[in-house]
């Protein structure tokens, strides 16, 4: 029961627990890494490769495949159409060849230690441990996000976790006065959003406005059940304007105003403000089309969805049309 409960906890935070039927010394991954580590020590000890070359062989070669297929599936592919059976028949005898020294380990004497330390220092090129950790984490995230687009390996786990978060996410709490633009999203600008000019990169305003629009749609009822029913809103046009700057650490909130709607279209206008002084820093204008996600074509939204949109739009009828709405690139301000 304890193992099952632990697995539930790890799964809930986006991890993939590995349940074993037999207890062993050390984790499976640690034992595999130990085998690679021992072989790497011999390659350095025998003067065959440097620490940099060994790491390059992994990160530009096998490591790329390991990140999403592991070892056995990669070898299965190497066996061709006949699969693993052919691979083992073809390459199994090589286990007797003197390609590895894994049954022995080099003497980790001071000379070898000094060699490895010096090569590792050269490889780090002055980077601190913290800098290397940040680089490692950024790369891991990038790999996982890339794999998420194909729904495979670690990317499948990430996609499942994000879907679970979406399923659990409540409709955003908005201001009680629905007659005003609805405050649907708030975020603190992370440091990685800052560009070479020292302020938030322009693409992030599109992201903030898009996230706010998603929150507004959830407020209307576009939740996991709605999506599973084969309905959604797709973006068909967007326009972003920039009015002021934001920087790392700034808290930004976003409000949404319905400009127009019909049974298929939703015209939404978002305003992004710095929370400390309520300065308008950017606007996002979006046109959404209601679609049948199974058929892949536009369709009328269900009557209850139209009613929810109408309730917000009717409450906001007294609001002036934003001056930025309908702008085109280069239009006079």
Coordinates of C-alpha atoms in Angstrom, one line a residue:
X1 CA 0.0 0.0 0.0
X2 CA 2.9 2.4 0.8
X3 CA 4.4 1.8 -2.7
X4 CA 1.1 2.5 -4.4
X5 CA 0.5 5.7 -2.3
X6 CA 4.1 6.9 -3.1
X7 CA 3.4 6.2 -6.8
X8 CA 0.2 8.3 -6.7
X9 CA 2.1 11.2 -5.1
X10 CA 4.9 11.1 -7.7
X11 CA 2.4 10.8 -10.5
X12 CA 0.4 13.8 -9.2
X13 CA 3.5 16.1 -9.5
X14 CA 4.2 15.0 -13.0
X15 CA 6.7 12.2 -12.5
X16 CA 6.7 8.6 -13.8
X17 CA 7.2 6.2 -10.9
X18 CA 9.0 2.9 -11.7
X19 CA 7.6 0.0 -9.7
X20 CA 9.9 -2.9 -9.2
X21 CA 9.0 -6.4 -8.0
X22 CA 12.4 -7.1 -6.5
X23 CA 14.5 -4.9 -4.1
X24 CA 18.0 -4.2 -5.2
X25 CA 21.0 -2.2 -4.0
X26 CA 20.9 1.1 -5.7
X27 CA 18.5 2.5 -8.2
X28 CA 18.4 1.0 -11.7
X29 CA 19.5 4.3 -13.3
X30 CA 22.3 4.7 -10.8
X31 CA 23.6 1.2 -11.6
X32 CA 23.5 1.9 -15.4
X33 CA 25.3 5.2 -14.8
X34 CA 27.9 3.5 -12.7
X35 CA 28.6 1.1 -15.6
X36 CA 29.1 4.1 -18.0
X37 CA 31.2 5.8 -15.4
X38 CA 33.6 2.9 -15.0
X39 CA 34.0 2.6 -18.7
X40 CA 34.6 6.3 -19.0
X41 CA 37.3 6.2 -16.4
X42 CA 39.1 3.5 -18.4
X43 CA 38.9 5.6 -21.6
X44 CA 40.6 8.5 -19.8
X45 CA 43.1 6.2 -18.0
X46 CA 44.2 4.6 -21.3
X47 CA 44.5 8.0 -23.0
X48 CA 41.8 7.1 -25.5
X49 CA 39.4 10.1 -24.9
X50 CA 39.1 13.2 -22.7
X51 CA 36.2 14.0 -20.4
X52 CA 35.0 16.5 -23.1
X53 CA 35.1 13.8 -25.8
X54 CA 33.3 11.3 -23.7
X55 CA 30.5 13.7 -22.8
X56 CA 30.2 14.8 -26.5
X57 CA 29.9 11.1 -27.5
X58 CA 26.9 10.9 -25.1
X59 CA 25.2 14.2 -25.6
X60 CA 25.5 14.3 -29.4
X61 CA 25.0 10.5 -29.9
X62 CA 23.4 7.9 -27.6
X63 CA 22.1 10.5 -25.1
X64 CA 19.7 12.0 -27.6
X65 CA 18.2 8.6 -28.2
X66 CA 18.3 7.6 -24.6
X67 CA 16.2 10.6 -23.6
X68 CA 13.1 9.3 -25.4
X69 CA 13.7 5.6 -26.2
X70 CA 16.1 4.2 -23.7
X71 CA 18.4 1.3 -24.6
X72 CA 16.3 -1.7 -25.6
X73 CA 14.0 0.1 -28.0
X74 CA 16.9 1.7 -29.8
X75 CA 18.6 -1.7 -30.1
X76 CA 15.3 -3.2 -31.4
X77 CA 15.4 -0.6 -34.2
X78 CA 19.0 -1.6 -34.9
X79 CA 17.8 -5.1 -35.5
X80 CA 15.8 -3.9 -38.5
X81 CA 12.5 -5.4 -39.5
X82 CA 13.4 -8.7 -37.7
X83 CA 13.6 -6.7 -34.4
X84 CA 15.3 -7.7 -31.2
X85 CA 15.7 -11.4 -32.1
X86 CA 17.9 -10.5 -35.0
X87 CA 19.8 -7.9 -33.0
X88 CA 20.7 -10.4 -30.3
X89 CA 21.6 -13.1 -32.8
X90 CA 23.8 -10.6 -34.7
X91 CA 25.4 -8.7 -31.8
X92 CA 25.1 -11.1 -28.9
X93 CA 28.5 -12.7 -29.6
X94 CA 30.2 -9.4 -29.3
X95 CA 29.6 -9.5 -25.5
X96 CA 32.7 -11.8 -25.5
X97 CA 34.8 -9.4 -27.4
X98 CA 37.3 -7.2 -25.5
X99 CA 35.4 -4.0 -26.1
X100 CA 34.9 -3.1 -22.4
X101 CA 36.7 -3.3 -19.1
X102 CA 33.5 -3.2 -17.0
X103 CA 34.6 -6.3 -15.1
X104 CA 37.6 -4.4 -13.8
X105 CA 38.1 -0.8 -12.7
X106 CA 41.2 1.4 -13.1
X107 CA 43.2 2.3 -10.1
X108 CA 41.7 5.7 -9.1
X109 CA 45.2 7.0 -8.1
X110 CA 46.1 10.6 -7.7
X111 CA 47.4 10.9 -11.2
X112 CA 44.1 9.8 -12.7
X113 CA 42.2 11.9 -10.3
X114 CA 44.3 15.0 -11.3
X115 CA 43.8 14.2 -15.0
X116 CA 40.0 14.0 -14.6
X117 CA 39.7 17.1 -12.5
X118 CA 41.8 19.1 -14.9
X119 CA 39.8 17.9 -17.9
X120 CA 36.6 18.6 -16.1
X121 CA 37.8 22.2 -15.2
X122 CA 38.7 22.8 -18.9
X123 CA 35.2 21.5 -19.9
X124 CA 33.4 23.7 -17.5
X125 CA 35.3 26.7 -18.9
X126 CA 34.8 28.8 -15.7
X127 CA 31.1 28.2 -15.3
X128 CA 29.9 27.9 -11.7
X129 CA 28.0 24.9 -10.5
X130 CA 24.8 27.0 -10.3
X131 CA 25.3 28.1 -13.9
X132 CA 25.8 24.5 -15.0
X133 CA 22.7 23.5 -13.1
X134 CA 20.6 26.2 -14.7
X135 CA 21.9 25.1 -18.1
X136 CA 21.1 21.5 -17.4
X137 CA 17.6 22.3 -16.3
X138 CA 16.9 24.6 -19.3
X139 CA 18.1 21.8 -21.6
X140 CA 16.0 19.2 -19.9
X141 CA 12.9 21.4 -20.2
X142 CA 13.7 22.1 -23.8
X143 CA 14.0 18.4 -24.6
X144 CA 10.8 17.5 -22.7
X145 CA 8.9 20.3 -24.5
X146 CA 10.2 19.2 -27.8
X147 CA 9.2 15.6 -27.1
X148 CA 5.8 16.9 -25.9
X149 CA 5.0 18.0 -29.5
X150 CA 5.2 14.3 -30.7
X151 CA 3.7 12.9 -27.5
X152 CA 6.6 10.5 -26.8
X153 CA 9.0 9.6 -24.1
X154 CA 9.4 12.2 -21.4
X155 CA 7.2 14.5 -23.6
X156 CA 4.3 12.1 -23.2
X157 CA 4.6 12.3 -19.4
X158 CA 4.7 16.1 -19.5
X159 CA 1.7 16.3 -21.8
X160 CA -0.2 13.9 -19.5
X161 CA 0.7 16.1 -16.5
X162 CA -0.4 19.3 -18.2
X163 CA -3.7 17.7 -19.2
X164 CA -4.1 16.6 -15.5
X165 CA -3.4 20.2 -14.4
X166 CA -6.0 21.5 -16.9
X167 CA -8.5 19.0 -15.7
X168 CA -8.0 20.1 -12.1
X169 CA -7.8 23.8 -12.8
X170 CA -10.9 25.6 -11.6
X171 CA -12.5 28.4 -13.6
X172 CA -10.5 31.6 -12.9
X173 CA -11.9 33.8 -10.1
X174 CA -12.8 37.1 -11.7
X175 CA -13.8 40.5 -10.3
X176 CA -17.4 40.5 -9.0
X177 CA -18.2 43.4 -11.4
X178 CA -18.6 41.6 -14.7
X179 CA -19.6 45.0 -16.2
X180 CA -15.8 45.8 -16.3
X181 CA -13.1 44.1 -18.3
X182 CA -12.7 40.8 -16.4
X183 CA -9.3 40.3 -14.6
X184 CA -8.6 36.7 -15.7
X185 CA -4.8 36.3 -15.4
X186 CA -1.9 37.4 -13.4
X187 CA 1.8 36.5 -13.6
X188 CA 5.2 37.6 -12.2
X189 CA 7.6 38.1 -15.1
X190 CA 10.3 35.3 -14.8
X191 CA 14.0 36.2 -15.5
X192 CA 14.2 34.0 -18.6
X193 CA 11.6 36.2 -20.3
X194 CA 14.0 39.2 -20.3
X195 CA 15.9 39.8 -23.6
X196 CA 19.1 41.5 -24.5
X197 CA 17.5 45.0 -24.0
X198 CA 16.9 44.2 -20.3
X199 CA 13.1 44.1 -20.5
X200 CA 10.4 41.5 -21.3
X201 CA 10.8 40.0 -24.8
X202 CA 8.0 41.1 -27.1
X203 CA 6.9 37.5 -27.8
X204 CA 6.0 37.1 -24.1
X205 CA 3.2 39.6 -24.4
X206 CA 1.5 37.4 -27.0
X207 CA 2.0 34.5 -24.6
X208 CA 0.5 36.4 -21.6
X209 CA -2.5 37.6 -23.7
X210 CA -3.0 34.0 -25.0
X211 CA -2.8 32.6 -21.5
X212 CA -5.4 35.2 -20.4
X213 CA -7.7 34.2 -23.3
X214 CA -7.4 30.6 -22.3
X215 CA -8.4 31.6 -18.7
X216 CA -11.3 33.6 -20.1
X217 CA -12.5 30.6 -22.1
X218 CA -12.3 28.4 -19.0
X219 CA -14.4 31.0 -17.3
X220 CA -16.9 30.6 -20.0
X221 CA -16.9 26.8 -19.6
X222 CA -14.3 25.6 -22.1
X223 CA -12.9 23.0 -19.7
X224 CA -11.6 19.5 -20.1
X225 CA -15.1 18.0 -20.5
X226 CA -15.9 20.6 -23.2
X227 CA -12.7 19.7 -25.1
X228 CA -13.3 16.0 -24.8
X229 CA -16.7 16.6 -26.3
X230 CA -15.0 17.6 -29.5
X231 CA -15.5 21.4 -29.2
X232 CA -13.0 24.2 -28.8
X233 CA -12.1 27.7 -29.9
X234 CA -9.2 28.2 -32.3
X235 CA -7.3 31.4 -32.8
X236 CA -7.6 32.7 -36.4
X237 CA -6.1 36.2 -35.9
X238 CA -4.2 38.2 -33.3
X239 CA -2.7 41.6 -33.0
X240 CA -0.4 42.8 -30.2
X241 CA 0.4 46.4 -29.3
X242 CA 3.1 47.7 -26.9
X243 CA 2.6 50.7 -24.7
X244 CA 5.2 50.4 -21.9
X245 CA 7.9 48.1 -20.6
X246 CA 8.0 45.4 -17.9
X247 CA 10.9 43.7 -16.3
X248 CA 11.8 40.6 -14.4
X249 CA 9.9 40.4 -11.1
X250 CA 7.1 42.7 -12.2
X251 CA 3.6 41.4 -11.6
X252 CA 1.4 41.8 -14.6
X253 CA -2.4 41.3 -14.6
X254 CA -4.6 40.9 -17.7
X255 CA -8.2 41.9 -18.3
X256 CA -10.5 40.7 -21.0
X257 CA -13.3 42.5 -22.8
X258 CA -15.7 41.0 -25.4
X259 CA -15.8 43.2 -28.5
X260 CA -18.3 41.1 -30.5
X261 CA -19.5 37.5 -30.9
X262 CA -21.8 35.3 -32.9
X263 CA -22.6 31.6 -33.0
X264 CA -19.1 30.8 -34.4
X265 CA -16.9 33.8 -33.7
X266 CA -15.6 35.5 -30.5
X267 CA -13.7 38.8 -30.7
X268 CA -11.8 39.4 -27.5
X269 CA -9.6 42.3 -26.4
X270 CA -7.1 41.9 -23.6
X271 CA -5.2 44.6 -21.7
X272 CA -1.9 43.9 -19.8
X273 CA -1.1 46.1 -16.8
X274 CA 1.7 46.4 -14.3
X275 CA 0.2 45.6 -11.0
X276 CA 2.2 48.1 -8.9
X277 CA 1.0 51.2 -10.8
X278 CA -1.7 49.8 -13.1
X279 CA 0.2 51.1 -16.1
X280 CA -1.1 49.7 -19.4
X281 CA 1.9 48.0 -21.0
X282 CA 0.4 46.0 -23.9
X283 CA -2.8 44.9 -25.5
X284 CA -3.8 41.8 -27.3
X285 CA -6.7 41.5 -29.8
X286 CA -7.9 38.1 -30.8
X287 CA -10.5 36.5 -33.1
X288 CA -11.5 33.0 -32.2
X289 CA -13.5 30.5 -34.2
X290 CA -15.5 27.7 -32.7
X291 CA -14.6 24.4 -34.2
X292 CA -15.5 20.8 -34.2
X293 CA -12.1 19.3 -33.3
X294 CA -13.0 15.8 -34.7
X295 CA -14.2 17.0 -38.1
X296 CA -11.6 19.8 -38.2
X297 CA -14.0 22.5 -39.3
X298 CA -15.9 25.5 -37.9
X299 CA -19.2 24.9 -36.2
X300 CA -21.7 26.8 -34.2
X301 CA -21.1 26.9 -30.4
X302 CA -23.7 25.2 -28.2
X303 CA -26.5 27.4 -27.1
X304 CA -25.3 27.4 -23.5
X305 CA -21.9 28.7 -24.5
X306 CA -23.5 31.5 -26.5
X307 CA -25.6 32.4 -23.5
X308 CA -22.5 32.6 -21.3
X309 CA -20.7 34.8 -23.8
X310 CA -23.8 37.0 -24.1
X311 CA -24.0 37.4 -20.4
X312 CA -20.5 38.9 -20.3
X313 CA -21.0 41.0 -23.5
X314 CA -24.3 42.4 -22.3
X315 CA -22.7 43.4 -19.0
X316 CA -19.9 45.2 -20.8
X317 CA -22.1 47.0 -23.4
X318 CA -21.4 50.4 -21.7
X319 CA -17.7 50.1 -22.1
X320 CA -16.1 52.1 -24.9
X321 CA -14.5 50.2 -27.7
X322 CA -10.8 50.1 -27.1
X323 CA -8.9 52.6 -29.2
X324 CA -6.4 49.9 -30.2
X325 CA -9.1 47.5 -31.4
X326 CA -9.0 47.0 -35.2
X327 CA -5.5 48.6 -35.5
X328 CA -3.2 47.4 -38.3
X329 CA 0.5 47.5 -38.3
X330 CA 1.8 51.0 -38.9
X331 CA -1.6 52.7 -38.2
X332 CA -1.2 56.2 -36.7
X333 CA -1.5 56.3 -32.9

